[in-house]
JSON list of C-alpha atoms in Angstrom, two decimals:
[
{"chain": "A", "resi": 698, "resn": "MET", "atom": "CA", "xyz": [-17.79, 34.32, 13.31]},
{"chain": "A", "resi": 699, "resn": "SER", "atom": "CA", "xyz": [-21.50, 34.52, 11.65]},
{"chain": "A", "resi": 700, "resn": "ALA", "atom": "CA", "xyz": [-22.37, 36.50, 15.24]},
{"chain": "A", "resi": 701, "resn": "MET", "atom": "CA", "xyz": [-19.37, 38.88, 14.32]},
{"chain": "A", "resi": 702, "resn": "TRP", "atom": "CA", "xyz": [-21.04, 39.58, 11.03]},
{"chain": "A", "resi": 703, "resn": "ALA", "atom": "CA", "xyz": [-24.29, 40.01, 12.24]},
{"chain": "A", "resi": 704, "resn": "HIS", "atom": "CA", "xyz": [-22.87, 42.50, 14.52]},
{"chain": "A", "resi": 705, "resn": "ASP", "atom": "CA", "xyz": [-21.05, 44.22, 11.90]},
{"chain": "A", "resi": 706, "resn": "ASN", "atom": "CA", "xyz": [-24.37, 45.02, 9.94]},
{"chain": "A", "resi": 707, "resn": "THR", "atom": "CA", "xyz": [-25.96, 46.87, 12.83]},
{"chain": "A", "resi": 708, "resn": "VAL", "atom": "CA", "xyz": [-23.21, 49.69, 12.39]},
{"chain": "A", "resi": 709, "resn": "THR", "atom": "CA", "xyz": [-23.89, 52.65, 10.75]},
{"chain": "A", "resi": 710, "resn": "ARG", "atom": "CA", "xyz": [-20.95, 53.46, 8.75]},
{"chain": "A", "resi": 711, "resn": "ALA", "atom": "CA", "xyz": [-20.03, 56.76, 6.77]},
{"chain": "A", "resi": 712, "resn": "ASN", "atom": "CA", "xyz": [-17.28, 55.63, 4.67]},
{"chain": "A", "resi": 713, "resn": "GLY", "atom": "CA", "xyz": [-18.66, 51.89, 3.81]},
{"chain": "A", "resi": 714, "resn": "ARG", "atom": "CA", "xyz": [-15.97, 49.95, 5.39]},
{"chain": "A", "resi": 715, "resn": "ILE", "atom": "CA", "xyz": [-16.92, 46.71, 7.65]},
{"chain": "A", "resi": 716, "resn": "ALA", "atom": "CA", "xyz": [-13.40, 45.50, 8.43]},
{"chain": "A", "resi": 717, "resn": "GLU", "atom": "CA", "xyz": [-9.84, 46.22, 8.56]},
{"chain": "A", "resi": 718, "resn": "THR", "atom": "CA", "xyz": [-7.79, 43.17, 6.99]},
{"chain": "A", "resi": 719, "resn": "LEU", "atom": "CA", "xyz": [-4.32, 41.92, 7.23]},
{"chain": "A", "resi": 720, "resn": "ILE", "atom": "CA", "xyz": [-2.14, 38.98, 6.77]},
{"chain": "A", "resi": 721, "resn": "LEU", "atom": "CA", "xyz": [0.43, 38.17, 9.36]},
{"chain": "A", "resi": 722, "resn": "SER", "atom": "CA", "xyz": [3.51, 35.97, 8.42]},
{"chain": "A", "resi": 723, "resn": "PHE", "atom": "CA", "xyz": [5.08, 33.49, 10.37]},
{"chain": "A", "resi": 724, "resn": "ASP", "atom": "CA", "xyz": [8.88, 32.49, 9.91]},
{"chain": "A", "resi": 725, "resn": "ASN", "atom": "CA", "xyz": [8.75, 28.61, 9.08]},
{"chain": "A", "resi": 726, "resn": "ARG", "atom": "CA", "xyz": [10.71, 27.82, 11.77]},
{"chain": "A", "resi": 727, "resn": "MET", "atom": "CA", "xyz": [7.85, 28.50, 14.45]},
{"chain": "A", "resi": 728, "resn": "SER", "atom": "CA", "xyz": [5.66, 25.22, 15.38]},
{"chain": "A", "resi": 729, "resn": "LEU", "atom": "CA", "xyz": [1.62, 25.73, 14.80]},
{"chain": "A", "resi": 730, "resn": "GLU", "atom": "CA", "xyz": [1.56, 25.91, 18.41]},
{"chain": "A", "resi": 731, "resn": "HIS", "atom": "CA", "xyz": [3.81, 29.03, 18.89]},
{"chain": "A", "resi": 732, "resn": "ARG", "atom": "CA", "xyz": [2.13, 30.53, 15.33]},
{"chain": "A", "resi": 733, "resn": "LYS", "atom": "CA", "xyz": [-1.08, 29.95, 17.20]},
{"chain": "A", "resi": 734, "resn": "ALA", "atom": "CA", "xyz": [-0.06, 31.80, 20.77]},
{"chain": "A", "resi": 735, "resn": "ALA", "atom": "CA", "xyz": [1.52, 34.72, 18.72]},
{"chain": "A", "resi": 736, "resn": "THR", "atom": "CA", "xyz": [-1.79, 35.35, 16.51]},
{"chain": "A", "resi": 737, "resn": "GLN", "atom": "CA", "xyz": [-3.70, 35.13, 19.92]},
{"chain": "A", "resi": 738, "resn": "ASN", "atom": "CA", "xyz": [-1.32, 38.07, 22.11]},
{"chain": "A", "resi": 739, "resn": "PHE", "atom": "CA", "xyz": [-2.00, 40.08, 18.42]},
{"chain": "A", "resi": 740, "resn": "LEU", "atom": "CA", "xyz": [-5.65, 39.25, 18.68]},
{"chain": "A", "resi": 741, "resn": "LEU", "atom": "CA", "xyz": [-6.07, 40.60, 22.32]},
{"chain": "A", "resi": 742, "resn": "GLU", "atom": "CA", "xyz": [-3.76, 43.95, 21.31]},
{"chain": "A", "resi": 743, "resn": "VAL", "atom": "CA", "xyz": [-5.72, 44.81, 17.91]},
{"chain": "A", "resi": 744, "resn": "THR", "atom": "CA", "xyz": [-9.20, 44.52, 19.72]},
{"chain": "A", "resi": 745, "resn": "PHE", "atom": "CA", "xyz": [-8.21, 46.08, 22.65]},
{"chain": "A", "resi": 746, "resn": "ASP", "atom": "CA", "xyz": [-8.52, 43.22, 25.04]},
{"chain": "A", "resi": 747, "resn": "GLU", "atom": "CA", "xyz": [-11.95, 42.20, 23.37]},
{"chain": "A", "resi": 748, "resn": "GLN", "atom": "CA", "xyz": [-13.76, 45.30, 23.21]},
{"chain": "A", "resi": 749, "resn": "ILE", "atom": "CA", "xyz": [-14.08, 44.99, 19.57]},
{"chain": "A", "resi": 750, "resn": "LYS", "atom": "CA", "xyz": [-13.98, 41.92, 17.40]},
{"chain": "A", "resi": 751, "resn": "ALA", "atom": "CA", "xyz": [-11.70, 40.15, 15.03]},
{"chain": "A", "resi": 752, "resn": "VAL", "atom": "CA", "xyz": [-10.98, 36.57, 13.84]},
{"chain": "A", "resi": 753, "resn": "ALA", "atom": "CA", "xyz": [-7.84, 35.24, 12.26]},
{"chain": "A", "resi": 754, "resn": "PHE", "atom": "CA", "xyz": [-7.57, 31.80, 9.98]},
{"chain": "A", "resi": 755, "resn": "LEU", "atom": "CA", "xyz": [-4.24, 30.16, 10.16]},
{"chain": "A", "resi": 756, "resn": "HIS", "atom": "CA", "xyz": [-2.98, 28.69, 6.47]},
{"chain": "A", "resi": 757, "resn": "ASP", "atom": "CA", "xyz": [-0.24, 26.52, 6.86]},
{"chain": "A", "resi": 758, "resn": "ASN", "atom": "CA", "xyz": [-0.64, 24.45, 3.71]},
{"chain": "A", "resi": 759, "resn": "ASP", "atom": "CA", "xyz": [2.47, 25.67, 2.03]},
{"chain": "A", "resi": 760, "resn": "PRO", "atom": "CA", "xyz": [5.46, 25.20, 4.99]},
{"chain": "A", "resi": 761, "resn": "GLU", "atom": "CA", "xyz": [7.18, 28.36, 2.93]},
{"chain": "A", "resi": 762, "resn": "ASN", "atom": "CA", "xyz": [4.75, 30.78, 2.95]},
{"chain": "A", "resi": 763, "resn": "LEU", "atom": "CA", "xyz": [2.86, 30.11, 6.37]},
{"chain": "A", "resi": 764, "resn": "HIS", "atom": "CA", "xyz": [0.24, 33.21, 7.43]},
{"chain": "A", "resi": 765, "resn": "ALA", "atom": "CA", "xyz": [-2.92, 34.23, 8.97]},
{"chain": "A", "resi": 766, "resn": "HIS", "atom": "CA", "xyz": [-5.81, 36.46, 7.38]},
{"chain": "A", "resi": 767, "resn": "VAL", "atom": "CA", "xyz": [-6.77, 38.52, 10.17]},
{"chain": "A", "resi": 768, "resn": "VAL", "atom": "CA", "xyz": [-10.07, 40.27, 9.99]},
{"chain": "A", "resi": 769, "resn": "VAL", "atom": "CA", "xyz": [-10.82, 43.10, 12.79]},
{"chain": "A", "resi": 770, "resn": "ILE", "atom": "CA", "xyz": [-14.48, 44.81, 12.93]},
{"chain": "A", "resi": 771, "resn": "ASP", "atom": "CA", "xyz": [-13.51, 47.91, 14.95]},
{"chain": "A", "resi": 772, "resn": "SER", "atom": "CA", "xyz": [-17.25, 48.08, 16.60]},
{"chain": "A", "resi": 773, "resn": "ASN", "atom": "CA", "xyz": [-17.68, 47.62, 19.99]},
{"chain": "A", "resi": 774, "resn": "GLU", "atom": "CA", "xyz": [-21.21, 45.80, 21.27]},
{"chain": "A", "resi": 775, "resn": "ASP", "atom": "CA", "xyz": [-23.05, 49.18, 21.07]},
{"chain": "A", "resi": 776, "resn": "GLY", "atom": "CA", "xyz": [-21.85, 49.72, 17.37]},
{"chain": "A", "resi": 777, "resn": "GLU", "atom": "CA", "xyz": [-19.28, 52.35, 18.42]},
{"chain": "A", "resi": 778, "resn": "PRO", "atom": "CA", "xyz": [-15.98, 52.42, 16.89]},
{"chain": "A", "resi": 779, "resn": "VAL", "atom": "CA", "xyz": [-13.23, 51.85, 19.35]},
{"chain": "A", "resi": 780, "resn": "GLY", "atom": "CA", "xyz": [-9.81, 52.18, 17.36]},
{"chain": "A", "resi": 781, "resn": "HIS", "atom": "CA", "xyz": [-11.08, 54.17, 14.61]},
{"chain": "A", "resi": 782, "resn": "PHE", "atom": "CA", "xyz": [-8.81, 52.61, 11.98]},
{"chain": "A", "resi": 783, "resn": "GLY", "atom": "CA", "xyz": [-10.31, 54.43, 8.85]},
{"chain": "A", "resi": 784, "resn": "ARG", "atom": "CA", "xyz": [-10.12, 58.02, 10.49]},
{"chain": "A", "resi": 785, "resn": "SER", "atom": "CA", "xyz": [-7.80, 61.07, 10.16]},
{"chain": "A", "resi": 786, "resn": "GLY", "atom": "CA", "xyz": [-4.84, 61.27, 12.43]},
{"chain": "A", "resi": 787, "resn": "THR", "atom": "CA", "xyz": [-6.03, 64.40, 13.81]},
{"chain": "A", "resi": 788, "resn": "PHE", "atom": "CA", "xyz": [-9.84, 62.83, 14.86]},
{"chain": "A", "resi": 789, "resn": "ARG", "atom": "CA", "xyz": [-7.69, 59.25, 16.09]},
{"chain": "A", "resi": 790, "resn": "ARG", "atom": "CA", "xyz": [-5.31, 61.92, 18.65]},
{"chain": "A", "resi": 791, "resn": "GLU", "atom": "CA", "xyz": [-8.83, 62.95, 20.16]},
{"chain": "A", "resi": 792, "resn": "HIS", "atom": "CA", "xyz": [-10.76, 59.47, 19.96]},
{"chain": "A", "resi": 793, "resn": "SER", "atom": "CA", "xyz": [-8.49, 56.48, 19.69]},
{"chain": "A", "resi": 794, "resn": "PRO", "atom": "CA", "xyz": [-6.08, 54.43, 21.88]},
{"chain": "A", "resi": 795, "resn": "VAL", "atom": "CA", "xyz": [-4.12, 54.55, 18.21]},
{"chain": "A", "resi": 796, "resn": "LYS", "atom": "CA", "xyz": [-1.93, 57.18, 17.71]},
{"chain": "A", "resi": 797, "resn": "GLY", "atom": "CA", "xyz": [0.04, 57.89, 14.54]},
{"chain": "A", "resi": 798, "resn": "ASN", "atom": "CA", "xyz": [-0.61, 55.38, 11.10]},
{"chain": "A", "resi": 799, "resn": "PRO", "atom": "CA", "xyz": [-2.28, 52.83, 12.45]},
{"chain": "A", "resi": 800, "resn": "THR", "atom": "CA", "xyz": [-0.64, 50.34, 9.53]},
{"chain": "A", "resi": 801, "resn": "GLU", "atom": "CA", "xyz": [2.61, 51.13, 11.54]},
{"chain": "A", "resi": 802, "resn": "TRP", "atom": "CA", "xyz": [0.93, 50.61, 14.58]},
{"chain": "A", "resi": 803, "resn": "LEU", "atom": "CA", "xyz": [-0.47, 47.00, 13.64]},
{"chain": "A", "resi": 804, "resn": "ARG", "atom": "CA", "xyz": [2.97, 45.93, 12.52]},
{"chain": "A", "resi": 805, "resn": "LYS", "atom": "CA", "xyz": [4.30, 47.29, 16.22]},
{"chain": "A", "resi": 806, "resn": "GLN", "atom": "CA", "xyz": [1.47, 44.87, 17.77]},
{"chain": "A", "resi": 807, "resn": "TRP", "atom": "CA", "xyz": [2.65, 42.29, 15.55]},
{"chain": "A", "resi": 808, "resn": "GLU", "atom": "CA", "xyz": [6.55, 42.42, 16.16]},
{"chain": "A", "resi": 809, "resn": "ASP", "atom": "CA", "xyz": [5.77, 42.97, 19.48]},
{"chain": "A", "resi": 810, "resn": "SER", "atom": "CA", "xyz": [3.18, 40.00, 19.93]},
{"chain": "A", "resi": 811, "resn": "CYS", "atom": "CA", "xyz": [4.84, 37.44, 17.94]},
{"chain": "A", "resi": 812, "resn": "ASN", "atom": "CA", "xyz": [8.09, 38.44, 19.42]},
{"chain": "A", "resi": 813, "resn": "ALA", "atom": "CA", "xyz": [7.15, 37.51, 23.35]},
{"chain": "A", "resi": 814, "resn": "VAL", "atom": "CA", "xyz": [6.19, 34.42, 22.17]},
{"chain": "A", "resi": 815, "resn": "LEU", "atom": "CA", "xyz": [9.80, 33.52, 20.16]},
{"chain": "A", "resi": 816, "resn": "GLU", "atom": "CA", "xyz": [11.54, 34.61, 23.43]},
{"chain": "A", "resi": 817, "resn": "GLU", "atom": "CA", "xyz": [9.30, 33.15, 25.65]},
{"chain": "A", "resi": 818, "resn": "HIS", "atom": "CA", "xyz": [9.97, 29.29, 23.62]},
{"chain": "A", "resi": 819, "resn": "GLU", "atom": "CA", "xyz": [13.72, 30.51, 23.46]},
{"chain": "A", "resi": 820, "resn": "TYR", "atom": "CA", "xyz": [13.83, 30.76, 19.65]},
{"chain": "A", "resi": 821, "resn": "ASP", "atom": "CA", "xyz": [17.04, 32.25, 18.56]},
{"chain": "A", "resi": 822, "resn": "PHE", "atom": "CA", "xyz": [15.70, 34.66, 15.90]},
{"chain": "A", "resi": 823, "resn": "ARG", "atom": "CA", "xyz": [12.83, 37.88, 16.05]},
{"chain": "A", "resi": 824, "resn": "VAL", "atom": "CA", "xyz": [10.66, 39.53, 13.66]},
{"chain": "A", "resi": 825, "resn": "ASP", "atom": "CA", "xyz": [10.87, 43.18, 12.42]},
{"chain": "A", "resi": 826, "resn": "ARG", "atom": "CA", "xyz": [7.99, 44.91, 11.58]},
{"chain": "A", "resi": 827, "resn": "ARG", "atom": "CA", "xyz": [10.24, 47.42, 8.96]},
{"chain": "A", "resi": 828, "resn": "SER", "atom": "CA", "xyz": [10.27, 46.29, 5.24]},
{"chain": "A", "resi": 829, "resn": "LEU", "atom": "CA", "xyz": [13.34, 45.00, 4.03]},
{"chain": "A", "resi": 830, "resn": "ASP", "atom": "CA", "xyz": [14.37, 48.23, 2.25]},
{"chain": "A", "resi": 831, "resn": "LYS", "atom": "CA", "xyz": [14.41, 50.14, 5.46]},
{"chain": "A", "resi": 832, "resn": "ARG", "atom": "CA", "xyz": [16.54, 47.09, 7.50]},
{"chain": "A", "resi": 833, "resn": "LEU", "atom": "CA", "xyz": [19.09, 47.53, 4.65]},
{"chain": "A", "resi": 834, "resn": "GLU", "atom": "CA", "xyz": [18.80, 51.28, 4.83]},
{"chain": "A", "resi": 835, "resn": "ALA", "atom": "CA", "xyz": [19.65, 51.24, 9.34]},
{"chain": "A", "resi": 836, "resn": "THR", "atom": "CA", "xyz": [22.87, 49.24, 8.47]}
]
């Protein structure tokens, strides 16, 4: 972790953002092993196969609120941004593997990463990145 922060301190930032932070929610029916696997899958996706740095902290002290805090630093080893999460859509279209809205892209990566683990281990449910309101609108 300290190496991650040390690396980020060498990067010049135009907008003062040092990282993207997000929270992943888990269904309480998932085992710890499977929560870890889903998180690892997600980290590989959002770091573009480890081109940039990310770390996750799983919280399981409340079985009704299983979640992980994720910190993503969008700089490669040369200090260059890869995902350009904080940049405009126009800029990202030309320079980033993230197309469209970064929040929606991150939600899709989580949905796919978590559902792959759920399917592999034959859980009878899946996660849905849409808000409850959006899911209700669809029905």
